[in-house]
Coordinates of C-alpha atoms and ligand atoms in Angstrom, one line a residue:
X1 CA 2.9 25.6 29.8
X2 CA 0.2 27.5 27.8
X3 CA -3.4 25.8 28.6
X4 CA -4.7 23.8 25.4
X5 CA -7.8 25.6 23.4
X6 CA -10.9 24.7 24.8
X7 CA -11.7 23.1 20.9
X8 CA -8.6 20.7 21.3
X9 CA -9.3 20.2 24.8
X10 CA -12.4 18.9 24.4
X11 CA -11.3 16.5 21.8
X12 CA -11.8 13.2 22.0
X13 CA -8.5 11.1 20.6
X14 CA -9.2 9.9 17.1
X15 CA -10.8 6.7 17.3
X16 CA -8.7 4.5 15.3
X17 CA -5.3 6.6 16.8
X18 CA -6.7 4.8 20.4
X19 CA -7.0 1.8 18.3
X20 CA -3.3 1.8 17.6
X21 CA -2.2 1.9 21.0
X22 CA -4.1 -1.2 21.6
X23 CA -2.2 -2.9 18.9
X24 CA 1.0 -1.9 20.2
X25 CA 0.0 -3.0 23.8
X26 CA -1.0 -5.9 22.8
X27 CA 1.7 -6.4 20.5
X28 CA 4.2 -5.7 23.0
X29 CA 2.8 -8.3 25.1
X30 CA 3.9 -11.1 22.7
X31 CA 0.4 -11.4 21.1
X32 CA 0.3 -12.3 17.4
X33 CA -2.3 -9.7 16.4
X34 CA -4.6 -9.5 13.8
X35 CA -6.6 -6.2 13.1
X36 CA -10.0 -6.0 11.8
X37 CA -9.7 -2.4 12.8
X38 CA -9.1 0.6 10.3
X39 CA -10.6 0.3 7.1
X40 CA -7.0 0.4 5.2
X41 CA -7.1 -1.5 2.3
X42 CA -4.1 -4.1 2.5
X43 CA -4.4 -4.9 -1.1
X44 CA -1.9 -2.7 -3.4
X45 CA -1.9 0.1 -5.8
X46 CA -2.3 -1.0 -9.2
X47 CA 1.0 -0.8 -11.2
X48 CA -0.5 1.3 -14.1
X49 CA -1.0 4.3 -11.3
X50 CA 2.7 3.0 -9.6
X51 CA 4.6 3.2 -13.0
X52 CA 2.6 6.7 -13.9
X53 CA 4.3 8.5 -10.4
X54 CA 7.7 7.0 -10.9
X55 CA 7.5 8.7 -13.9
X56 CA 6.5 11.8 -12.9
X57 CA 8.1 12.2 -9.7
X58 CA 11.3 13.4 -11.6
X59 CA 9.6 16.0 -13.5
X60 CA 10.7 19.2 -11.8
X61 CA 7.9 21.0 -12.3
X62 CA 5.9 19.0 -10.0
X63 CA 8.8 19.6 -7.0
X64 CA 7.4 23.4 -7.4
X65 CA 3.9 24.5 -4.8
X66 CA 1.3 22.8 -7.1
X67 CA -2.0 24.6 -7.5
X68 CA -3.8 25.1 -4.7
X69 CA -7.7 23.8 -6.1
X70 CA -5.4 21.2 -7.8
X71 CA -4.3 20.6 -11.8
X72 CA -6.8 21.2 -14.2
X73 CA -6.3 18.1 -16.0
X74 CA -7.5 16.2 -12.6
X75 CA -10.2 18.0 -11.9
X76 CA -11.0 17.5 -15.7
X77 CA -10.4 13.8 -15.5
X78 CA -13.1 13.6 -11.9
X79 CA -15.5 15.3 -14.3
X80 CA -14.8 12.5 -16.8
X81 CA -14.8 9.9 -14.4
X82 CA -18.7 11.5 -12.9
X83 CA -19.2 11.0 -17.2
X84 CA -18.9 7.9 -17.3
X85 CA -20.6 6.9 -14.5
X86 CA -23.7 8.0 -15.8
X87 CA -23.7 11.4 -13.4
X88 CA -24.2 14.9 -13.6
X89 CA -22.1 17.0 -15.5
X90 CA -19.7 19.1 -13.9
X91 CA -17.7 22.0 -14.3
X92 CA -13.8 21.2 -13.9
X93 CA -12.8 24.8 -13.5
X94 CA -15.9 25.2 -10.9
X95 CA -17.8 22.6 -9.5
X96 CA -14.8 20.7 -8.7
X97 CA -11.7 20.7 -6.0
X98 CA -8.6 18.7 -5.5
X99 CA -8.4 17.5 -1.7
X100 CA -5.4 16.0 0.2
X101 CA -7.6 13.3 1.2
X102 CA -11.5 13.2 1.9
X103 CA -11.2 13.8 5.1
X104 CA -8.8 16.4 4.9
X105 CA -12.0 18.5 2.7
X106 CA -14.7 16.8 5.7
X107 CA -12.5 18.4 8.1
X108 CA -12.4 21.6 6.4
X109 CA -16.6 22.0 5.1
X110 CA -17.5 23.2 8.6
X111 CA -15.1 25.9 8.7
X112 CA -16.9 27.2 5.1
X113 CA -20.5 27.3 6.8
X114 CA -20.7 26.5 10.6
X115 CA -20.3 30.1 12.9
X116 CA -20.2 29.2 16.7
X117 CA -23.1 27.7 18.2
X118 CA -24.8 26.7 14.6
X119 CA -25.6 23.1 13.5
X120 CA -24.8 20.1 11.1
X121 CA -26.7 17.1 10.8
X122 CA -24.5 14.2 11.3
X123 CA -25.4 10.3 11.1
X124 CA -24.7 8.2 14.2
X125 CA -23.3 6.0 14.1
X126 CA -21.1 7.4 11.9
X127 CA -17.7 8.5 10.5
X128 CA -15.9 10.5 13.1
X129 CA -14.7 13.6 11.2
X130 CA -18.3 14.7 10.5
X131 CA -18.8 15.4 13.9
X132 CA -15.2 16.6 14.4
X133 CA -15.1 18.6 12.0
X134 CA -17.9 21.1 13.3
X135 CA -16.9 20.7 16.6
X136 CA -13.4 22.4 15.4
X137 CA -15.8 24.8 13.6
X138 CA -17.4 26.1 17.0
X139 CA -20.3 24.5 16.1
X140 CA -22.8 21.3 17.4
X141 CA -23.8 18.3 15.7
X142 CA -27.0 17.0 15.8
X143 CA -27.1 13.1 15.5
X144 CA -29.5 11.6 13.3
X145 CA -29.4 7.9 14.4
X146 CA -29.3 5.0 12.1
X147 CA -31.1 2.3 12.8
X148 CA -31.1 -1.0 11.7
X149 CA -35.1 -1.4 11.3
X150 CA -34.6 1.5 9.0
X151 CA -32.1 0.1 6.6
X152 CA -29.9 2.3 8.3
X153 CA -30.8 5.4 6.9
X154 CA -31.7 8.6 8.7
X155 CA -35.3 9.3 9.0
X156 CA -35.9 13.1 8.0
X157 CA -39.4 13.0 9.8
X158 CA -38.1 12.6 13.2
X159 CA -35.8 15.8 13.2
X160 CA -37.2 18.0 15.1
X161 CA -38.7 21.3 13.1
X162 CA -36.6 23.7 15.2
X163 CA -33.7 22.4 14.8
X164 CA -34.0 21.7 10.4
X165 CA -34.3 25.4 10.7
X166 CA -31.2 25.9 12.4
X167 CA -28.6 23.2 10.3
X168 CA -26.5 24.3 7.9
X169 CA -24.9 21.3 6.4
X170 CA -26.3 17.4 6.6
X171 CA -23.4 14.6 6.2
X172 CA -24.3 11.9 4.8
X173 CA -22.4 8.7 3.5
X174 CA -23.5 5.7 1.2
X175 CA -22.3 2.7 0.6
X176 CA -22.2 3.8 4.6
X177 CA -19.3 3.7 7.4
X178 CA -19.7 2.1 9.8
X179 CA -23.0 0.2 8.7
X180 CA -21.8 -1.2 5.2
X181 CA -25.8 0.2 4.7
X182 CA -27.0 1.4 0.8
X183 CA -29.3 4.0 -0.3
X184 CA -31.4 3.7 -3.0
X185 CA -32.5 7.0 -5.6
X186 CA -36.0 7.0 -3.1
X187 CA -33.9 8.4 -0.5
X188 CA -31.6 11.2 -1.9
X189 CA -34.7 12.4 -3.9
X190 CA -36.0 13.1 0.0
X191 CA -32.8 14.0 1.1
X192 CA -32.5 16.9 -1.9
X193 CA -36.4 17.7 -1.2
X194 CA -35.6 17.7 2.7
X195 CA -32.1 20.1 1.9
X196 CA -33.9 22.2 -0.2
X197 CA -37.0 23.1 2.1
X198 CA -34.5 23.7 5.1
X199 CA -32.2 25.3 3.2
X200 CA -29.2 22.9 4.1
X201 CA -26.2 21.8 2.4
X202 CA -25.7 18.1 1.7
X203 CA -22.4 17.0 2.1
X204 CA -22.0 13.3 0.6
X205 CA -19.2 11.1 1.5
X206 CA -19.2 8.8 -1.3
X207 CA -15.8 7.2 -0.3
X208 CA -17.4 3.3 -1.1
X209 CA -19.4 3.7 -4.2
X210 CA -17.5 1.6 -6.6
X211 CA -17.2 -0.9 -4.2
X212 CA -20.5 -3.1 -4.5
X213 CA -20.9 -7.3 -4.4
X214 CA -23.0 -9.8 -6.5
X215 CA -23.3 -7.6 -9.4
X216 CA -24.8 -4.6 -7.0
X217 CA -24.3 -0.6 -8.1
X218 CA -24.3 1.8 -5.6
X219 CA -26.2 4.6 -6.6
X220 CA -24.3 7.9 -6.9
X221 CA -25.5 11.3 -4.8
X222 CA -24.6 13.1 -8.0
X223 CA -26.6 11.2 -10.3
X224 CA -29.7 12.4 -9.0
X225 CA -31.5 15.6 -10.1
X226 CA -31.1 17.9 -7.9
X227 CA -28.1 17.3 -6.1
X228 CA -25.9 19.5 -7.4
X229 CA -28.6 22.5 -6.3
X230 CA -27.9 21.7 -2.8
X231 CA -24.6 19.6 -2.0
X232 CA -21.5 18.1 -2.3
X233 CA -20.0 14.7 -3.1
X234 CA -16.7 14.2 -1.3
X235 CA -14.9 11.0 -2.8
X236 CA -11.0 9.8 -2.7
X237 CA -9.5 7.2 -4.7
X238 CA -8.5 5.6 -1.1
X239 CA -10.9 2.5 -1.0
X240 CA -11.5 2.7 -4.8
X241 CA -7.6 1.7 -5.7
X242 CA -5.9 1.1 -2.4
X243 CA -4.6 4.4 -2.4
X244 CA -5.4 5.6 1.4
X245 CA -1.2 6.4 1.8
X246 CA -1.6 8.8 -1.4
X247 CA -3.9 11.1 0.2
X248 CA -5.4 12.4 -3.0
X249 CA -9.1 12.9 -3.8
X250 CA -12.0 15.2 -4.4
X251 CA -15.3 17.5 -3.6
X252 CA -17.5 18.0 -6.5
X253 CA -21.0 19.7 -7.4
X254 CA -22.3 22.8 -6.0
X255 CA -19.9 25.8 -7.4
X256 CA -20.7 27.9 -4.7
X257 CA -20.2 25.5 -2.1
X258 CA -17.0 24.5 -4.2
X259 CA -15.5 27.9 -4.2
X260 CA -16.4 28.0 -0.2
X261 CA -13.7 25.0 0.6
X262 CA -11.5 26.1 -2.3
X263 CA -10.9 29.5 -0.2
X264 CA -10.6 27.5 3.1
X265 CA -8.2 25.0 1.3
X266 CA -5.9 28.1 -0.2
X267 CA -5.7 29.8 3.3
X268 CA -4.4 26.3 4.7
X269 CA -2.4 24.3 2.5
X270 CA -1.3 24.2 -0.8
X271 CA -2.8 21.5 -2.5
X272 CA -2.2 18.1 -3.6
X273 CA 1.8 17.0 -4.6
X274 CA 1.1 16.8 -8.4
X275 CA 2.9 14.0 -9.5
X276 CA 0.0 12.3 -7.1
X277 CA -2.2 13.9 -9.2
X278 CA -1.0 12.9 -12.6
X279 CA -0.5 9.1 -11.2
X280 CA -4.6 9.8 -10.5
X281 CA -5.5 11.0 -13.4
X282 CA -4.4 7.4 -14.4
X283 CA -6.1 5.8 -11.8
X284 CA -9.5 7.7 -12.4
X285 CA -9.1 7.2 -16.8
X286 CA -7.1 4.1 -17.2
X287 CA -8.1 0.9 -17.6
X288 CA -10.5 -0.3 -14.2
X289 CA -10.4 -3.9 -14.1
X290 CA -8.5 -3.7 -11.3
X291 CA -12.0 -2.4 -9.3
X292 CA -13.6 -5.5 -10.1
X293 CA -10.6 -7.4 -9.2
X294 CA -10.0 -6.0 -5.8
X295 CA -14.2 -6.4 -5.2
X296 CA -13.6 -10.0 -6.1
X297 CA -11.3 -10.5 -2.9
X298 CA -13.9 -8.2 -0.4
X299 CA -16.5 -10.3 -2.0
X300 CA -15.0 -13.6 -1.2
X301 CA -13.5 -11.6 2.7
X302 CA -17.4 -10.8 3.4
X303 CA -18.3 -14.3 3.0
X304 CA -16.0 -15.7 5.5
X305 CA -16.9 -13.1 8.0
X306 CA -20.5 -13.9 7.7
X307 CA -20.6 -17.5 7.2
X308 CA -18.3 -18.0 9.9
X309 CA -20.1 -15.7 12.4
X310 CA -23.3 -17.2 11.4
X311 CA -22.1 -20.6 12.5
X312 CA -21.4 -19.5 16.0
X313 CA -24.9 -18.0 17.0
X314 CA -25.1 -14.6 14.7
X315 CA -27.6 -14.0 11.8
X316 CA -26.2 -12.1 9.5
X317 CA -27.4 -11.1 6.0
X318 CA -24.7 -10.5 3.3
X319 CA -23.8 -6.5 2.8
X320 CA -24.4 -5.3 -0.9
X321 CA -21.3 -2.7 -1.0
X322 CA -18.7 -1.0 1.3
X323 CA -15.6 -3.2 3.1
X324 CA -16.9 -3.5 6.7
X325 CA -19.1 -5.8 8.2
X326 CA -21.5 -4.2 11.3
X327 CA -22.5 -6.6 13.7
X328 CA -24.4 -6.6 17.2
X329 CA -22.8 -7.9 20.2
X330 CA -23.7 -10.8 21.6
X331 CA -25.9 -10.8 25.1
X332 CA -23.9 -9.6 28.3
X333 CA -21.3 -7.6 26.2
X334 CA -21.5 -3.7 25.2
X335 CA -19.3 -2.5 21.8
X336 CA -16.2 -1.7 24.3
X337 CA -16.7 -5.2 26.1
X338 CA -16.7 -7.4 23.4
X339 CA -13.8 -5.8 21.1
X340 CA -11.7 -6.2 24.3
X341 CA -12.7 -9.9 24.7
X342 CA -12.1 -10.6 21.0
X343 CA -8.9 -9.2 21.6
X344 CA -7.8 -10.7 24.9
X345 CA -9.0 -13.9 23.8
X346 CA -8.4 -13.8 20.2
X347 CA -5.5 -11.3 19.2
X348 CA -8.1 -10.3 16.7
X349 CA -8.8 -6.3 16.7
X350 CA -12.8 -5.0 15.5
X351 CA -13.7 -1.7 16.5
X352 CA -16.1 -0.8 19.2
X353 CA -19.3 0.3 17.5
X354 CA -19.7 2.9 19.7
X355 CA -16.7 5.1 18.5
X356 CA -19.0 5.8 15.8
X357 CA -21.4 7.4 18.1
X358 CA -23.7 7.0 20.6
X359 CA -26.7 4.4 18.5
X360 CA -23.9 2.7 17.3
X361 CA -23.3 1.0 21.2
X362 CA -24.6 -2.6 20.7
X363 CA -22.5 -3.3 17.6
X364 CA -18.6 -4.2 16.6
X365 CA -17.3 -3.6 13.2
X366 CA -15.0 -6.3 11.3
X367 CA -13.0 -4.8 8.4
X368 CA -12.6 -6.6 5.1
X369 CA -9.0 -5.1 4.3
X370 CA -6.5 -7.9 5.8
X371 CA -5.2 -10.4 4.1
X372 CA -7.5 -13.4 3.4
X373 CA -5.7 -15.9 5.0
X374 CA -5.4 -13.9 8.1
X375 CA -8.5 -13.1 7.8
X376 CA -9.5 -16.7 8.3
X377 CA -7.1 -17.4 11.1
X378 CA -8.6 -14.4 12.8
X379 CA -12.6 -16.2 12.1
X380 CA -11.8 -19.5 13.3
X381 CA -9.8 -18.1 16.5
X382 CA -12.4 -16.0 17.4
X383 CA -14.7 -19.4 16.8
X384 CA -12.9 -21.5 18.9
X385 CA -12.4 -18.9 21.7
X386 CA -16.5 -18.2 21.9
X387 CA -17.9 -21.3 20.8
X388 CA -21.6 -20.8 20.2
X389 CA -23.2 -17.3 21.1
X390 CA -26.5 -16.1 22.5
X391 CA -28.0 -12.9 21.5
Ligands
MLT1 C1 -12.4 3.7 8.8 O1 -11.8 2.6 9.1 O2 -13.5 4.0 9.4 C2 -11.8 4.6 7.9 O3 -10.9 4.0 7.0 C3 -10.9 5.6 8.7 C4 -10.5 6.7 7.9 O4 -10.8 6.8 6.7 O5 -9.9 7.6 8.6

């Protein structure tokens, strides 16, 4: 058999594909499991955006290769969308391109800029595709750890000169992933000052903006002067309308940087299935109570995680935005430890902090998308199979 590339070789499996094999393990053993695993929202795809692809999957002209930066009239409706959320504007025919999936364009920004042996700044602990993504690239990440005493936001000023010199892109994701962790305007203004002395292009993840609790807005990268001089927002409508099986969603500001992943994408694939698109342009312009709706039921999930954990030894503030809940361990556990524990014990699946990266060892991460009686169950199993906690 033909030896594997040296690039797939030294892939690690995808964190939340290990995951899954876990489930069916454990499954297989007869245990009733519950997973606090994958972000996957369990919550369904408003019918508006439903009824709009029924509709449209019948029109022929969308069984034909769609375009390959995607329909004008979607990139027209992100720039609409960016409008009304009080953001930059953008250039549908430039500044913005149809992805199959964010991570889908995360996977594909390091093949734009990274050459073997150059860098990317990438948060740990953080989503895995950043990292992956220049790794697949010939390239090496440099992790810029999160920590909790800083709000869990990179600090610039510890990055060595030598190696601001050398990066080429900086990922960067608020409301955050793993962390649930917000940045305020403060910290993209340095963020765009930092990209713009080093020369480095910000790449934003903004995959849980719209997702904020007690009345909280997260701030957008592209509302902030600046941005569009020196990055990119990536965003989906995934988390936003429980759309993750759609795969549809977007990269939008700098043109140049823009044009970059638009050739990438053309040499690749070819582009998004448009009657998905159409069904978004619903999704992004129709009515958006459902946002608030769906926030209502994270809203409610995050306060059963907390209050619950906080009754059996934790101290745990309330997150502002995002759907995951980031937790230390308790004392005598690492990450990989206690998710096994809280699955032998419990049936109850969290993911190992440290699959995020190296500074995120020490924590477990509970995600708010299962159903909220389940959800429950899993709390008070894991409650009466730890009792109280030290930490
Ligand atoms: C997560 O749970 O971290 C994300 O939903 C995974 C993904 O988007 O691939």
């Amino acid at each position: 058999m033909v030896e594997l590339a040296n690039r797939i070789k030294a892939l690690p499996p995808y964190l939340f594909k290990r995951i899954d094999e876990k489930i069916a393990n454990a499954k297989a053993r007869g245990v009733d499991v519950i997973s606090l695993g994958i972000g996957d929202p369990d919550m369904p795809t408003p019918k508006h955006i439903i009824d709009t692809m029924a509709e449209e999957i019948y029109k022929p002209l969308h069984h034909q290769y769609p375009s390959y930066v995607g329909m004008y009239d979607f990139r027209a409706a992100v720039a609409e969308w960016y409008k009304r959320h009080g953001a930059v504007e953008l250039d549908p025919e430039k500044e913005i391109v149809t992805l199959i999936g964010s991570k889908e364009g995360i996977a594909h920004i390091s093949l734009c800029y990274i050459n073997p042996g150059d860098l990317a700044l990438v948060p740990d602990p953080g989503y895995p595709v950043y990292e992956i993504g220049c790794m697949l690239a010939g390239g090496t990440s440099y992790k810029m750890p999160l920590k909790e005493e800083n709000g869990f936001l990179p600090d610039f000023d510890l990055i060595p000169e030598d190696i601001a010199r050398k990066a080429k892109l900086m990922f960067l994701n608020y409301p955050n992933n793993p962390t649930s962790a917000v940045a305020d305007e403060a910290f993209y203004i340095k963020a765009i000052e930092y990209a713009k002395k080093y020369d480095i292009i910000i790449c934003h993840d903004g995959a849980y903006s719209e997702i904020g609790f007690d009345g909280y807005k997260p701030v957008s990268f592209l509302e902030i002067p600046g941005a569009k001089d020196v990055g990119i927002e990536f965003h989906s409508l995934s988390k936003t309308y429980n759309m993750t099986g759609w795969r549809i969603a977007w990269a939008a500001g700098n043109a140049e940087v823009i044009r970059a992943l638009g050739t990438v994408k053309s040499n690749i694939d070819s582009g998004a299935f448009q009657a998905i698109q159409v069904a978004a342009i619903n999704g992004l312009l129709g009515p958006q109570e459902c946002i608030g709706e769906v926030t209502k039921v994270y809203q409610e999930r995050r306060d059963i995680v907390i209050n619950s954990l906080n009754s059996i030894g934790w101290n745990l503030e309330k997150i502002k935005a995002a759907i995951y809940v980031w937790v230390p361990v308790p004392k005598g556990f690492t990450s990989e430890s206690f998710a096994e524990a809280v699955l032998e014990k419990a049936g109850v699946v969290i993911t190992p902090g440290n699959g995020y990266g190296e500074a995120g060892e020490g924590y477990v991460r509970f995600s708010l998308t299962v159903d909220t009686e389940r959800l429950k169950e899993a709390l008070q199993r894991i409650k009466d199979n730890f009792g109280h906690l030290e930490f």
